[in-house]
Coordinates of C-alpha atoms and ligand atoms in Angstrom, one line a residue:
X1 CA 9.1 12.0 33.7
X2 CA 9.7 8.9 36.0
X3 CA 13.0 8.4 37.6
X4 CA 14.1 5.7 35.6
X5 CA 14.2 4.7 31.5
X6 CA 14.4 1.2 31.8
X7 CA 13.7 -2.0 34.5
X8 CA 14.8 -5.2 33.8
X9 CA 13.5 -7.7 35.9
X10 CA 16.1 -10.6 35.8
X11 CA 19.9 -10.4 35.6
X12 CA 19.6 -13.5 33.5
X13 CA 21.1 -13.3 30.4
X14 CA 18.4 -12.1 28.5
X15 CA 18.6 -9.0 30.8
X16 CA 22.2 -8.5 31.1
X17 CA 22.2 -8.4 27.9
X18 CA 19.7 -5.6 27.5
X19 CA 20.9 -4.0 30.4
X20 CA 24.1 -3.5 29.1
X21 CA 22.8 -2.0 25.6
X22 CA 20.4 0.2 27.7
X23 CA 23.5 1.4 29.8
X24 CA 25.5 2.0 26.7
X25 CA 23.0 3.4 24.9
X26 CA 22.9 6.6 27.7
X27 CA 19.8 5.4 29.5
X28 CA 19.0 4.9 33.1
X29 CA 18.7 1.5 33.9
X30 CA 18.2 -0.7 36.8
X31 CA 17.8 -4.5 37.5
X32 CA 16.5 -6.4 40.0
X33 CA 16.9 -10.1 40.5
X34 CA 14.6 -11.9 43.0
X35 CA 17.5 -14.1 44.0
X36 CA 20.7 -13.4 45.7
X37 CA 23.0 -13.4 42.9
X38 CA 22.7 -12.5 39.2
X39 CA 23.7 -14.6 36.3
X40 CA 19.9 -16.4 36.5
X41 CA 20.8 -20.2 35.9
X42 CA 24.4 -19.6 33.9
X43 CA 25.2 -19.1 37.3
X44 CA 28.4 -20.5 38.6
X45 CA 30.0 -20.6 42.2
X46 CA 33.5 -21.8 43.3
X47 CA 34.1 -25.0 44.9
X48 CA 37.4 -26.3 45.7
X49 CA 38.4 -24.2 43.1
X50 CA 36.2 -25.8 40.3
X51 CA 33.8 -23.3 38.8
X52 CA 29.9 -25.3 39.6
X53 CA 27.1 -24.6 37.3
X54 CA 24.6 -24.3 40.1
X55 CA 21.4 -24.5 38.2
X56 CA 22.7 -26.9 35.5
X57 CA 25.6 -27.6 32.9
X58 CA 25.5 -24.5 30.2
X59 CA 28.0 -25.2 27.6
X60 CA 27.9 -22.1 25.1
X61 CA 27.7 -22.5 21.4
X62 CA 26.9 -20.3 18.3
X63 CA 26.8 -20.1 14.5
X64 CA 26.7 -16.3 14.9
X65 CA 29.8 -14.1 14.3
X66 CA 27.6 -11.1 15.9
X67 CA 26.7 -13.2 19.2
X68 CA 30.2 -15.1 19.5
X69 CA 32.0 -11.4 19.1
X70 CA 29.5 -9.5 21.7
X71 CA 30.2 -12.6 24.3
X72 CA 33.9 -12.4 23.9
X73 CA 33.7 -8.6 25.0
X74 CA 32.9 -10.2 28.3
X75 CA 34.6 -13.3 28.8
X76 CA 37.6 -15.3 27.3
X77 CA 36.4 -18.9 26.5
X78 CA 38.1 -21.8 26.5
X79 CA 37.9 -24.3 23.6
X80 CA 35.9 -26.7 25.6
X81 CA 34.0 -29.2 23.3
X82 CA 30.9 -30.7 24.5
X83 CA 31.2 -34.4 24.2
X84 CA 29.0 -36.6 26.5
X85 CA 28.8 -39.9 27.0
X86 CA 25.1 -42.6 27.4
X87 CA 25.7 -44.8 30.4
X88 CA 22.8 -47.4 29.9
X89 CA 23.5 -50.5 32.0
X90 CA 26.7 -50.0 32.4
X91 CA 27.1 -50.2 28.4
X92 CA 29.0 -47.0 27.3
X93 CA 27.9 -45.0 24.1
X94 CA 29.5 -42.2 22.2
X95 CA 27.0 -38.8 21.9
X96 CA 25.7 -37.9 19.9
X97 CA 24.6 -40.3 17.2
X98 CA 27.3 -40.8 15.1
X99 CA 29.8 -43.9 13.9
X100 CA 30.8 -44.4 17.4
X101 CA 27.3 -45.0 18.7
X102 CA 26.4 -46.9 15.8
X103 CA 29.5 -49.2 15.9
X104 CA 29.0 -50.3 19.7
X105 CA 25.3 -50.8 18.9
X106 CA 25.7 -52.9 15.8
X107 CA 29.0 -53.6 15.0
X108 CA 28.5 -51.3 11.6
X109 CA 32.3 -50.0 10.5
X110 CA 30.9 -48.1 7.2
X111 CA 28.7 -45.0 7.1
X112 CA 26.7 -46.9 4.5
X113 CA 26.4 -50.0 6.7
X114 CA 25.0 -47.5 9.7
X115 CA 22.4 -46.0 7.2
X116 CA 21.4 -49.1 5.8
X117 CA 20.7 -50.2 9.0
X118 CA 18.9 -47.4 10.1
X119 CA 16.7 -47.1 7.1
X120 CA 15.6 -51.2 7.7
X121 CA 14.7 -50.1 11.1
X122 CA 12.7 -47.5 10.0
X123 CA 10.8 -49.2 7.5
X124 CA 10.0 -51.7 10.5
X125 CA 8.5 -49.3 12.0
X126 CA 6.5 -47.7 8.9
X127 CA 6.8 -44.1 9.8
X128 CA 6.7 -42.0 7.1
X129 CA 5.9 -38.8 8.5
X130 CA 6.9 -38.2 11.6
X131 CA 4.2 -36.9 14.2
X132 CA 5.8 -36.7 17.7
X133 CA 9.4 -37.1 19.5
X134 CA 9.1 -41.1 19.9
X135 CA 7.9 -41.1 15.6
X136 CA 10.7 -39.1 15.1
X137 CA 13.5 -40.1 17.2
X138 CA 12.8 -43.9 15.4
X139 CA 13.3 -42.5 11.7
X140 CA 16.5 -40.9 13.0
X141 CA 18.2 -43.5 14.3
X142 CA 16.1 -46.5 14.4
X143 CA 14.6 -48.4 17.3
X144 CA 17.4 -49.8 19.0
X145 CA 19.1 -46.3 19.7
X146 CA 15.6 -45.0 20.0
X147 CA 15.0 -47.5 23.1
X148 CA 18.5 -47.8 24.7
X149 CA 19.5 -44.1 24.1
X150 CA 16.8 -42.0 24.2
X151 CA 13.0 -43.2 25.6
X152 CA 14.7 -43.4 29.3
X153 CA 16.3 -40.3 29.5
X154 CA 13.5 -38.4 27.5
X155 CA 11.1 -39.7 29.3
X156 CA 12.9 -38.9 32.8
X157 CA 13.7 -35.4 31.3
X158 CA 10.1 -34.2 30.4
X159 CA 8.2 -36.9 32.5
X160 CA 5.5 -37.8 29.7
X161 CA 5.7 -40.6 26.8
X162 CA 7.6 -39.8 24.0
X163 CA 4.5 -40.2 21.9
X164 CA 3.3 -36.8 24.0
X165 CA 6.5 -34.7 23.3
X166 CA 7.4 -32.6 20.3
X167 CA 9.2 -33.9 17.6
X168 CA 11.5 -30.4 17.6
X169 CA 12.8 -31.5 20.7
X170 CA 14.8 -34.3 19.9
X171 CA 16.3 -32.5 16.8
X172 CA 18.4 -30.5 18.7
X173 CA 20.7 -33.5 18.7
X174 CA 22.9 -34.4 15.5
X175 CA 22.9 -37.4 14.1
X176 CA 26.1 -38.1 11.7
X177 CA 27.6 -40.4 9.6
X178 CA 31.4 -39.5 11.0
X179 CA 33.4 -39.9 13.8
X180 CA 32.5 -36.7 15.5
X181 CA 31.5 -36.7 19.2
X182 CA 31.1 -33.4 19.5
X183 CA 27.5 -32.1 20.4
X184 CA 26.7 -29.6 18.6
X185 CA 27.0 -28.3 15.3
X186 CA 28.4 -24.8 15.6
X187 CA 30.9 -23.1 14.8
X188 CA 32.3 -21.3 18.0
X189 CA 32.1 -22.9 21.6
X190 CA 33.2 -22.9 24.9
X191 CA 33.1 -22.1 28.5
X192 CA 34.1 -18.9 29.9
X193 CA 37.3 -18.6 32.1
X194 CA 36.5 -17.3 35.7
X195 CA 32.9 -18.7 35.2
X196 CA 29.6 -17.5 33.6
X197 CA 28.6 -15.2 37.2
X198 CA 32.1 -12.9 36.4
X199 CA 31.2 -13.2 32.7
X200 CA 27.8 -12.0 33.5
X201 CA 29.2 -9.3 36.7
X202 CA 31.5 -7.7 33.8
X203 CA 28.0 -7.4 31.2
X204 CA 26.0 -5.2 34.1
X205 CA 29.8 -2.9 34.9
X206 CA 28.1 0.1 35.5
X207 CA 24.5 -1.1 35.8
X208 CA 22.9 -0.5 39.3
X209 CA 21.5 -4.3 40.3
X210 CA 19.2 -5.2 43.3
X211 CA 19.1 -8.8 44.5
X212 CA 16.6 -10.7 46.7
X213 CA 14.2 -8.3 45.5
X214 CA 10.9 -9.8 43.7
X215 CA 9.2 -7.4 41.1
X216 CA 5.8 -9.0 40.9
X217 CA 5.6 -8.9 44.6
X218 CA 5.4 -5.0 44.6
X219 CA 4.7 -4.6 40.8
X220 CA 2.9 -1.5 41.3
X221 CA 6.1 0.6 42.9
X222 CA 8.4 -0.6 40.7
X223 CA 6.0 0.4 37.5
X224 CA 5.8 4.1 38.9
X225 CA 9.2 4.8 38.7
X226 CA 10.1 3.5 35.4
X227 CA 9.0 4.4 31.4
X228 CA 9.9 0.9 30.4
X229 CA 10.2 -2.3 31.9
X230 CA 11.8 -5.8 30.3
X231 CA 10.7 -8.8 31.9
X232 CA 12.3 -12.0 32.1
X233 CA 10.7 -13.9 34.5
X234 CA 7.6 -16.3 33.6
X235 CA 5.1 -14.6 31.5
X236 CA 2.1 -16.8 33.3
X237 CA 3.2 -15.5 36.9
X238 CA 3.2 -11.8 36.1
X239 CA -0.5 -12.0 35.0
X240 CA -0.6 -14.1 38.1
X241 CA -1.6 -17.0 36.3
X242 CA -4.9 -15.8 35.7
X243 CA -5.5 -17.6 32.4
X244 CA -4.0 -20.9 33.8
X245 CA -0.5 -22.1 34.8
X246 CA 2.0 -23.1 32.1
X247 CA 4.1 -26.3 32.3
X248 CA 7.4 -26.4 33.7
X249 CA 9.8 -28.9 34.4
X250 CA 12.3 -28.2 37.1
X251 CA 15.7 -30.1 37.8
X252 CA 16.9 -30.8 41.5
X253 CA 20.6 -31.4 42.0
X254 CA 22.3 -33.2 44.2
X255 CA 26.0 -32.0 44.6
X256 CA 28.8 -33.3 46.2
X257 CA 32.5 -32.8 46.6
X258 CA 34.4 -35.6 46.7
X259 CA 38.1 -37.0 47.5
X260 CA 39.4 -38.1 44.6
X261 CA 40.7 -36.3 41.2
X262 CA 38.4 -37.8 38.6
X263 CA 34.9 -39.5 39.1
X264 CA 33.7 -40.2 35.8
X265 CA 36.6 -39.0 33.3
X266 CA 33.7 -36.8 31.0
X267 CA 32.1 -33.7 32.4
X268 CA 28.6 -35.2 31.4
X269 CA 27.4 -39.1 31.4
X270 CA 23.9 -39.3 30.9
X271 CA 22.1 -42.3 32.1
X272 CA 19.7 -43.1 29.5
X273 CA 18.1 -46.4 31.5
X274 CA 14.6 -45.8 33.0
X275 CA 16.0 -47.3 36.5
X276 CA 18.6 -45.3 37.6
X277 CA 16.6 -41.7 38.6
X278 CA 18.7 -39.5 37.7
X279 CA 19.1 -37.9 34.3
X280 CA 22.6 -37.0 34.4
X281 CA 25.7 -36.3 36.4
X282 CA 28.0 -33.4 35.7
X283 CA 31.9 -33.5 36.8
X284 CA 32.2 -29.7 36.8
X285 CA 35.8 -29.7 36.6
X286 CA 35.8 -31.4 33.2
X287 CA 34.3 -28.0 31.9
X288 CA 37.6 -26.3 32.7
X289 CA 40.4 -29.2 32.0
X290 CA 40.5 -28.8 35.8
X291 CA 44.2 -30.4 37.3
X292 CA 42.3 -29.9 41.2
X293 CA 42.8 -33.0 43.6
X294 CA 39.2 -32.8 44.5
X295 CA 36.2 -33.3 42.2
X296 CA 32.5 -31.8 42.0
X297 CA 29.6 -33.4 41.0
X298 CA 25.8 -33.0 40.1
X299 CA 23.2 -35.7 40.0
X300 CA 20.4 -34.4 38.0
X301 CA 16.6 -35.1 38.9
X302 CA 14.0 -33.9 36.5
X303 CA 10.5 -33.0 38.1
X304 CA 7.3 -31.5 37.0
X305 CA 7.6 -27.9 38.1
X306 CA 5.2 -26.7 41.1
X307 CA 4.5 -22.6 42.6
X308 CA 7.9 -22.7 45.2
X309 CA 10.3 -24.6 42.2
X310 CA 12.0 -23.1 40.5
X311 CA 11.2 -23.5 36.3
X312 CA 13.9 -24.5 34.0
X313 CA 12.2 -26.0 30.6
X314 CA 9.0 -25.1 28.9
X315 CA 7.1 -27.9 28.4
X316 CA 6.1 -26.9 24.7
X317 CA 3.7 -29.2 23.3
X318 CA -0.1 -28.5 21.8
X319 CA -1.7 -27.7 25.3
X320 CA 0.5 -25.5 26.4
X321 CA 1.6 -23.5 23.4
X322 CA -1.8 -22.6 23.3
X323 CA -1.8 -21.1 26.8
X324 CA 1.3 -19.3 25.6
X325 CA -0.2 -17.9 22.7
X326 CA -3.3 -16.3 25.0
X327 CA -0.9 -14.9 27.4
X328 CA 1.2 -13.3 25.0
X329 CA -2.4 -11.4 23.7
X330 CA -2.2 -10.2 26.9
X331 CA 1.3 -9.2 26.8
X332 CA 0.8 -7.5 23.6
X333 CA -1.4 -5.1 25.2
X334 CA 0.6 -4.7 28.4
X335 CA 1.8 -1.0 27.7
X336 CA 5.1 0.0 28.2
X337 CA 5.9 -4.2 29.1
X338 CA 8.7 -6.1 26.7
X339 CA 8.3 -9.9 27.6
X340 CA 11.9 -11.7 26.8
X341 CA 14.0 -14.8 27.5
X342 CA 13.0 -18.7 28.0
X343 CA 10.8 -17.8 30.5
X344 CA 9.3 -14.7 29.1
X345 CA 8.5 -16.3 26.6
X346 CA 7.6 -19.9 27.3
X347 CA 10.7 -21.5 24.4
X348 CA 13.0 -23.9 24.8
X349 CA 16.0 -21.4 23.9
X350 CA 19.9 -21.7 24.0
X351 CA 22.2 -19.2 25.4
X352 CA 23.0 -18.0 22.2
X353 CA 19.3 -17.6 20.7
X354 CA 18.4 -15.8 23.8
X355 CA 21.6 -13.4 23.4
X356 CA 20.7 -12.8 19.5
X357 CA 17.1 -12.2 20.8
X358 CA 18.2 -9.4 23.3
X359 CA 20.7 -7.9 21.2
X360 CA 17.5 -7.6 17.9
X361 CA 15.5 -6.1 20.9
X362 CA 18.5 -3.6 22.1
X363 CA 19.3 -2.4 18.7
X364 CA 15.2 -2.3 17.8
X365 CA 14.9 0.3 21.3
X366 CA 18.3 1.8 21.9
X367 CA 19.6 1.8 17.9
X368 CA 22.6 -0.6 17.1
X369 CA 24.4 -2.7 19.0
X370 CA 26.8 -0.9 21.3
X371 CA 30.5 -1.6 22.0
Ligands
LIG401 N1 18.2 -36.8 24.7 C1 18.1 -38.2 24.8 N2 19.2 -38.9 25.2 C2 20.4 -38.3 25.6 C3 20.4 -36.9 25.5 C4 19.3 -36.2 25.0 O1 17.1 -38.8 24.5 O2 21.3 -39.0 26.0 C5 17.0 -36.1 24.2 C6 16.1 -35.8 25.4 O3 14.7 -35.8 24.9 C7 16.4 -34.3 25.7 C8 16.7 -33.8 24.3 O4 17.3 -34.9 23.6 O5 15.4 -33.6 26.3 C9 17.6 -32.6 24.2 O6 18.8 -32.8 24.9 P1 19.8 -31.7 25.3 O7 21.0 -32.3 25.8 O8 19.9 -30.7 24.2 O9 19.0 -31.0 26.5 P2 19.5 -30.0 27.6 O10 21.0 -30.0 27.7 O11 18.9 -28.7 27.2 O12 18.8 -30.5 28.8

């Protein structure tokens, strides 16, 4: 009998999550976290009284009635509606794609006008089946929203040609034929009040959690004294790479307070030009309604990931999907090992896939999900 049932390795969501079930479920559990705080990148700190999402903006949002109900055990959200706006040049542009954007690009008023001039911009460009992101993004929305609206920024983002990216990637935006700004298309959303780190704090009540302690770095101890373990770091760097690195990219952030009460008057405005080097900046207190006199803000910088960075997106094209699917052979023969989250394994997932994927995993180990 080891001392412990379960180690989760990451106080991410992914292993709060499963944490929490284990906990609930009657087991022994215990996390450790190779940074100082838990929360993984939902992590948010207070500054000036404006809650900062240190490791990027994280705006939840779910179709599911089983995720949106579990996350409201632990937070209350506010109605927050993600809403951001494409600076390019200076020219301002409703996101995503809908009548706004296409009536300050064209001058369209009617849906039908929008599509019609979509689909002559399309045929222009004779795709008929789409093969990667730049193919696809084109037969969307047509070249001009293609160039002004999304080459830049993609190409910023994942630092490769859009002709080298995945189609899925740009489909995570709508595109519609109303007058609908918000972002996504689901049914429940928002940010939680107090911040994701308390939302997160109140998901491990009860759960022993070590920080600043790295797993892989004394793998063999922390294997001895548990029957199972759930990984959420990268799946490469716990076989030590040994089959080759996976792709990363990594964001830098540049944050600053400053004197005044409102910056930029949206809590994102993505800067979709090639020039400008940042991706985006974030006014944090726009997440929030914030009435505060001072104001926060993040300038994004996308990077290729290097051993030190920290990762952030799965680059998940040909190449490396392959590389994924040999390491996870390996992981399938890793006894006793459960591989989970975006890092775990190597997908570009959303809060809310990642909580649906570690709640299926709870109820698969500790039975159904647990109140
Ligand atoms: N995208 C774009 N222009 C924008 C916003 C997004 O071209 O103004 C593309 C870009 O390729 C990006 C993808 O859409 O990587 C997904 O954007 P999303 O906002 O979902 O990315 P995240 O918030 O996860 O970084």
């Amino acid at each position: 009998m080891k001392k412990l049932d379960y180690l989760v390795v990451g106080a991410g969501l992914f292993g709060a999550t499963v944490a929490n079930q284990a906990k609930r479920a009657g087991h022994s559990v215990l996390v450790l976290d190779k940074r100082p705080h838990i929360g993984g990148n939902v992590y948010t700190e207070n500054v000036e009284g404006i809650q900062v999402h240190r490791y990027g903006a994280h705006i939840f949002h779910t179709n599911s009635r089983e995720v949106w109900n579990f996350i409201n055990r632990f937070a209350e959200f506010n109605r927050f509606t993600n809403s951001p706006v494409a600076n390019y040049h200076g020219e301002l542009y409703s996101l995503p794609f809908n009548m706004y954007t296409f009536n300050r690009m064209w001058g369209v008023v009617t849906p039908a006008e929008a599509e019609a001039k979509i689909a002559e911009q399309r045929r222009a460009a004779g795709i008929t089946d789409p093969k990667n992101l730049e193919e696809q993004a084109i037969s969307l929305v047509g070249k001009d929203i293609y160039e002004k609206l999304i080459k830049g920024y993609t190409e910023k983002q994942w630092g490769r040609p859009c002709t080298e990216l995945p189609a899925f990637i740009i489909k995570r935006l709508p595109v519609r034929f109303t007058f609908d700004n918000n972002y996504f298309n689901a049914l429940y959303q928002g940010i939680p009040i107090g911040g994701y780190t308390a939302m997160v704090g109140r998901m491990l009540d009860g759960v022993e959690v070590q920080l600043n302690t790295d797993y892989l770095k004394e793998k063999s101890r922390w294997d001895a004294i548990a029957e199972k373990i759930i990984y959420t770091g990268p799946i490469d760097a716990y076989f030590d790479y040994r089959l080759g690195t996976l792709q990363y990219r990594s964001v830098r952030f540049e944050t600053e307070v400053l004197d005044m009460q409102n910056f930029q008057g949206n809590a994102a405005v993505n800067y979709t030009d090639r020039e400008t080097p940042w991706t985006r900046i974030i006014e944090h207190k726009w997440f929030e309604f914030g009435t505060q006199p001072k104001t926060v803000i993040s300038r994004e910088y996308s990077s290729e990931w290097k051993p030190g960075d920290e990762p952030y997106y799965p680059v998940n094209d040909e190449k490396n999907n392959a590389l994924y699917a040999q390491y996870k052979k390996l992981a399938e023969e890793e006894k006793n090992v459960i591989f989970g989250g975006r890092l775990g394994e190597y997908k570009y997932y959303d809060m809310d896939a990642v909580l649906e994927a570690a709640l299926k995993l709870s109820a698969k180990e500790f039975g159904s999900c647990r109140g």
